[in-house]
PDB file of C-alpha atoms in Angstrom:
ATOM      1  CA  UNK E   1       0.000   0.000   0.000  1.00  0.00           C
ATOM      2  CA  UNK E   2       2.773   2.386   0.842  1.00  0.00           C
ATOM      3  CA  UNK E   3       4.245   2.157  -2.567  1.00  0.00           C
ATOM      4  CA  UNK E   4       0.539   3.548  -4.025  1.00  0.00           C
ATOM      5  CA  UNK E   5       0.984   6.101  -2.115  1.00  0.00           C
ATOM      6  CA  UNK E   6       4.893   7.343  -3.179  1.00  0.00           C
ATOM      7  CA  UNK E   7       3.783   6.281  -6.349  1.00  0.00           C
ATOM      8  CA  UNK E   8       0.557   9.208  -6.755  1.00  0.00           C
ATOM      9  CA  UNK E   9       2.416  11.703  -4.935  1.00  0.00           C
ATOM     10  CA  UNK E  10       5.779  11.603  -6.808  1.00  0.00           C
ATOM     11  CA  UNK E  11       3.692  11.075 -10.324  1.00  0.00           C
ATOM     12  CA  UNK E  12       1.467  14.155  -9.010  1.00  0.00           C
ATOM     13  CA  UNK E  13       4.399  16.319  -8.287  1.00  0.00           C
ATOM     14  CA  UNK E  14       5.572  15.178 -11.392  1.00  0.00           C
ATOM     15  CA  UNK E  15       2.421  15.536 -13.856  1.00  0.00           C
ATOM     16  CA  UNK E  16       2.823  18.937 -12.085  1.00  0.00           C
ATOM     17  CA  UNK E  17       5.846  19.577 -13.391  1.00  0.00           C
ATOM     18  CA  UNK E  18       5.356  18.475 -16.978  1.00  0.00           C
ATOM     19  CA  UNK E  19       1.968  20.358 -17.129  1.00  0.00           C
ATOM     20  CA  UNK E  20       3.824  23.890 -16.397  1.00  0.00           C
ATOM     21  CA  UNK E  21       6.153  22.722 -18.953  1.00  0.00           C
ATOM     22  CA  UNK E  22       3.420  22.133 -21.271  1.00  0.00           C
ATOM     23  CA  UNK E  23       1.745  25.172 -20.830  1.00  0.00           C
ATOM     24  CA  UNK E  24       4.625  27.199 -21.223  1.00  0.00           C
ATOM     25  CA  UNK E  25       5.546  25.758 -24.944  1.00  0.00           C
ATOM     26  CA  UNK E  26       3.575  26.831 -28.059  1.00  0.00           C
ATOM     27  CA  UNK E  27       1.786  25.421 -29.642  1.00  0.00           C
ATOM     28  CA  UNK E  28      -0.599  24.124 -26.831  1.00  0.00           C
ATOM     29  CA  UNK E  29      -1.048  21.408 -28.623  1.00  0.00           C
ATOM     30  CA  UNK E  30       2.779  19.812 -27.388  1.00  0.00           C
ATOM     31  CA  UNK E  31       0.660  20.247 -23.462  1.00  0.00           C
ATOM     32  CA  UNK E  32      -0.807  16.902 -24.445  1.00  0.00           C
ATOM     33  CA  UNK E  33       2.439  15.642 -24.681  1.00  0.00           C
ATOM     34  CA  UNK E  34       3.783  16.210 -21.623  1.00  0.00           C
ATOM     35  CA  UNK E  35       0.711  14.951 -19.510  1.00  0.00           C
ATOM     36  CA  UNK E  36       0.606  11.478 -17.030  1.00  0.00           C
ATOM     37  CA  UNK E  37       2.272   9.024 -18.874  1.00  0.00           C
ATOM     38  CA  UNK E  38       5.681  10.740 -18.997  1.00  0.00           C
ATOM     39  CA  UNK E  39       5.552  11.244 -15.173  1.00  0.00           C
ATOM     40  CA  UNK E  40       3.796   7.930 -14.468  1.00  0.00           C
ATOM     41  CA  UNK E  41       6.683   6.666 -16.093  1.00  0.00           C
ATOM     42  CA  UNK E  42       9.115   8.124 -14.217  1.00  0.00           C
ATOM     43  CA  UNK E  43       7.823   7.736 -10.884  1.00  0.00           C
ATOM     44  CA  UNK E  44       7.792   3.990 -11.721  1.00  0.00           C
ATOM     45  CA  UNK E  45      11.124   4.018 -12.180  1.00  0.00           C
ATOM     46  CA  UNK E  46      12.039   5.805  -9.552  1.00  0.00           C
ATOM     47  CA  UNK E  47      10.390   3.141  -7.157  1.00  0.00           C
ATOM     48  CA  UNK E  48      12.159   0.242  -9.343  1.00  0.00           C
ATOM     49  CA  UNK E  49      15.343   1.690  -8.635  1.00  0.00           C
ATOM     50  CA  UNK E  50      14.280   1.944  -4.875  1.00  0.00           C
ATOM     51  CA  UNK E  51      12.818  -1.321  -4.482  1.00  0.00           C
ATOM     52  CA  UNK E  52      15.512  -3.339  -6.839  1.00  0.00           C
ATOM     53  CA  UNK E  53      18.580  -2.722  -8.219  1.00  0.00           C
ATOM     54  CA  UNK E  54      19.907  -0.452 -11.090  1.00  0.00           C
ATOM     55  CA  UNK E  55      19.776  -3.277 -13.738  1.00  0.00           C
ATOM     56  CA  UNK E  56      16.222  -4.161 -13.045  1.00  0.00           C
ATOM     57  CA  UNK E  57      15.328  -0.311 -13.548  1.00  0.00           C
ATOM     58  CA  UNK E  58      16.996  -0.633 -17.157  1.00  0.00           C
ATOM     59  CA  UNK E  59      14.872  -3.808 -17.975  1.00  0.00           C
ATOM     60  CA  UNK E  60      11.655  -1.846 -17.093  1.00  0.00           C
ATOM     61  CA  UNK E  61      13.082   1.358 -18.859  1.00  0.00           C
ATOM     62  CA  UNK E  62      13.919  -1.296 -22.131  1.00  0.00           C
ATOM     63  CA  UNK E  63      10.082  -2.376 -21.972  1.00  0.00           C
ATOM     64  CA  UNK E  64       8.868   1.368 -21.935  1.00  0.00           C
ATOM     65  CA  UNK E  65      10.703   2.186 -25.153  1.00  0.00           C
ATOM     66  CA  UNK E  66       9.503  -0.981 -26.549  1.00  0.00           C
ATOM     67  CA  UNK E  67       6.042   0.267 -25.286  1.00  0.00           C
ATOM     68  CA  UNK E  68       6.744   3.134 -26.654  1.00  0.00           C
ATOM     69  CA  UNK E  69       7.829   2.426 -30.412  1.00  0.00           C
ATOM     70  CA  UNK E  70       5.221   0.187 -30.778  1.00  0.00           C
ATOM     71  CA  UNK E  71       2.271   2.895 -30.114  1.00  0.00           C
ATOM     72  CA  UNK E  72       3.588   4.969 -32.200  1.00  0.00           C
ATOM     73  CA  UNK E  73       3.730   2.240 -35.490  1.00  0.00           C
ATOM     74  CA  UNK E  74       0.014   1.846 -33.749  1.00  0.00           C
ATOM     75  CA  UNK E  75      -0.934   5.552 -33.999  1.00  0.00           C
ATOM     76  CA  UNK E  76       0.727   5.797 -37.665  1.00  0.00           C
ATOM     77  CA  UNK E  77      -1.247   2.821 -38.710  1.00  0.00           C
ATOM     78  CA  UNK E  78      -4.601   4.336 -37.205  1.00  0.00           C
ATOM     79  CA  UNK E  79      -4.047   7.571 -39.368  1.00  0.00           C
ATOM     80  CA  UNK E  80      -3.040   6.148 -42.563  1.00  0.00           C
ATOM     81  CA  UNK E  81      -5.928   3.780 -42.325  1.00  0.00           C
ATOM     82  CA  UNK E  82      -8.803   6.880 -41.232  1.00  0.00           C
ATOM     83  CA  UNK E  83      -6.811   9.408 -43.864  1.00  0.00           C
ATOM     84  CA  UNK E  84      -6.162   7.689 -46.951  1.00  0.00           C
ATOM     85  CA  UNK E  85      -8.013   4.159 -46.222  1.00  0.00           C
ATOM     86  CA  UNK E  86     -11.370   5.912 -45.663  1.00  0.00           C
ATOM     87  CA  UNK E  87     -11.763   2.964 -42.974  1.00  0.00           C
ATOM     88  CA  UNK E  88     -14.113   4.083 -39.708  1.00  0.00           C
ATOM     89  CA  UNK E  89     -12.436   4.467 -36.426  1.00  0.00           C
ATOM     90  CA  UNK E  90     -13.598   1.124 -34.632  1.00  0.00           C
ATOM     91  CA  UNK E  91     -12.552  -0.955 -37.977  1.00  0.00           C
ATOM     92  CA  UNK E  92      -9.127   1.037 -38.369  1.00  0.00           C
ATOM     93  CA  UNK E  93      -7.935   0.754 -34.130  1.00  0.00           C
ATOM     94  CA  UNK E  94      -9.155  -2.837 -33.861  1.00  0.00           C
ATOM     95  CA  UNK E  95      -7.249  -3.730 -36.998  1.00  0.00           C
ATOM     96  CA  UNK E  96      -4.248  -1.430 -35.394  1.00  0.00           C
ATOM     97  CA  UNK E  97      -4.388  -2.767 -32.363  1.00  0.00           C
ATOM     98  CA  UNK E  98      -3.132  -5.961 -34.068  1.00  0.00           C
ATOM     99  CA  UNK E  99      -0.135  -4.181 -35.548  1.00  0.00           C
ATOM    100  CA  UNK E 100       0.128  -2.954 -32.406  1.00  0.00           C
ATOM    101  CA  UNK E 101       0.560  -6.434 -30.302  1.00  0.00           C
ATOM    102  CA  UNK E 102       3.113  -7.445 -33.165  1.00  0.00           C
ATOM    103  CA  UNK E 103       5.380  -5.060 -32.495  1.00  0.00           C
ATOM    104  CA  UNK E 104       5.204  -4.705 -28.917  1.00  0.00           C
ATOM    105  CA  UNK E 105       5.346  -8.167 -28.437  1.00  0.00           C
ATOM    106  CA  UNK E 106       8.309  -8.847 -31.340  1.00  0.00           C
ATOM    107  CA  UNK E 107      10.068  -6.026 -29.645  1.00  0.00           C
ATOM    108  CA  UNK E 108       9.631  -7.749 -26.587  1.00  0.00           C
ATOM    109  CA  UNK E 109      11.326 -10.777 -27.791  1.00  0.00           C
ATOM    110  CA  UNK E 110      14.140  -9.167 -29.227  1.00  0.00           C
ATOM    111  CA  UNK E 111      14.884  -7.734 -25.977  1.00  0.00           C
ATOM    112  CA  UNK E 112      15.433 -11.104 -24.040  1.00  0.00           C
ATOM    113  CA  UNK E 113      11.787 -11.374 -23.256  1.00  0.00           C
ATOM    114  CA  UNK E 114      11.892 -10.811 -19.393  1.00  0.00           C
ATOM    115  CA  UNK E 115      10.430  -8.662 -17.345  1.00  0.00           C
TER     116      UNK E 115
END
């Protein structure tokens, strides 16, 4: 329970953080960017390095990049298919969402597979 509870107040302070430095770049439409998941992120790691040691931080740092690639294949493949496939949004993210589980999970694999 106690590591819920460093967990939402060091994401908090950190959302926090990235939100002033959202709203202090133009356009407003980077503010997006630097909401939760950034400082989710970090405060995760921040407990992993806590809780384990340095090496087990990199193998959950390793999976977020993975995580990370693999949306954004996921997000190009949503907008090619809704811009030039003319598909509708639940056909074009379910098919996506396939892509999406390939890559993360190929990625995955590449990496050593554990984590």
């Amino acid at each position: 329970m106690t590591e819920y509870i460093v967990r939402f107040f060091i994401g908090g302070a950190v959302v926090s953080v990235f939100a002033m430095l959202g709203d202090i770049l133009r356009p407003k439409s980077f503010a997006g960017l630097f909401g939760a998941a950034p400082s989710v992120a970090l405060a995760t790691l921040g407990i992993a390095i806590c809780q384990h040691d340095p090496g087990y931080a990199a193998l959950q740092s390793r999976t977020m990049v993975a995580g990370c690639i693999a949306l954004a294949i996921y997000s190009i493949v949503v907008c090619h298919l809704l811009m030039r496939g003319r598909i509708r949004a639940l056909p074009a993210t379910l098919l996506s969402f396939v892509v999406w589980l390939a890559v993360a999970f190929g990625l995955f694999s590449l990496g050593g597979g554990a984590a």
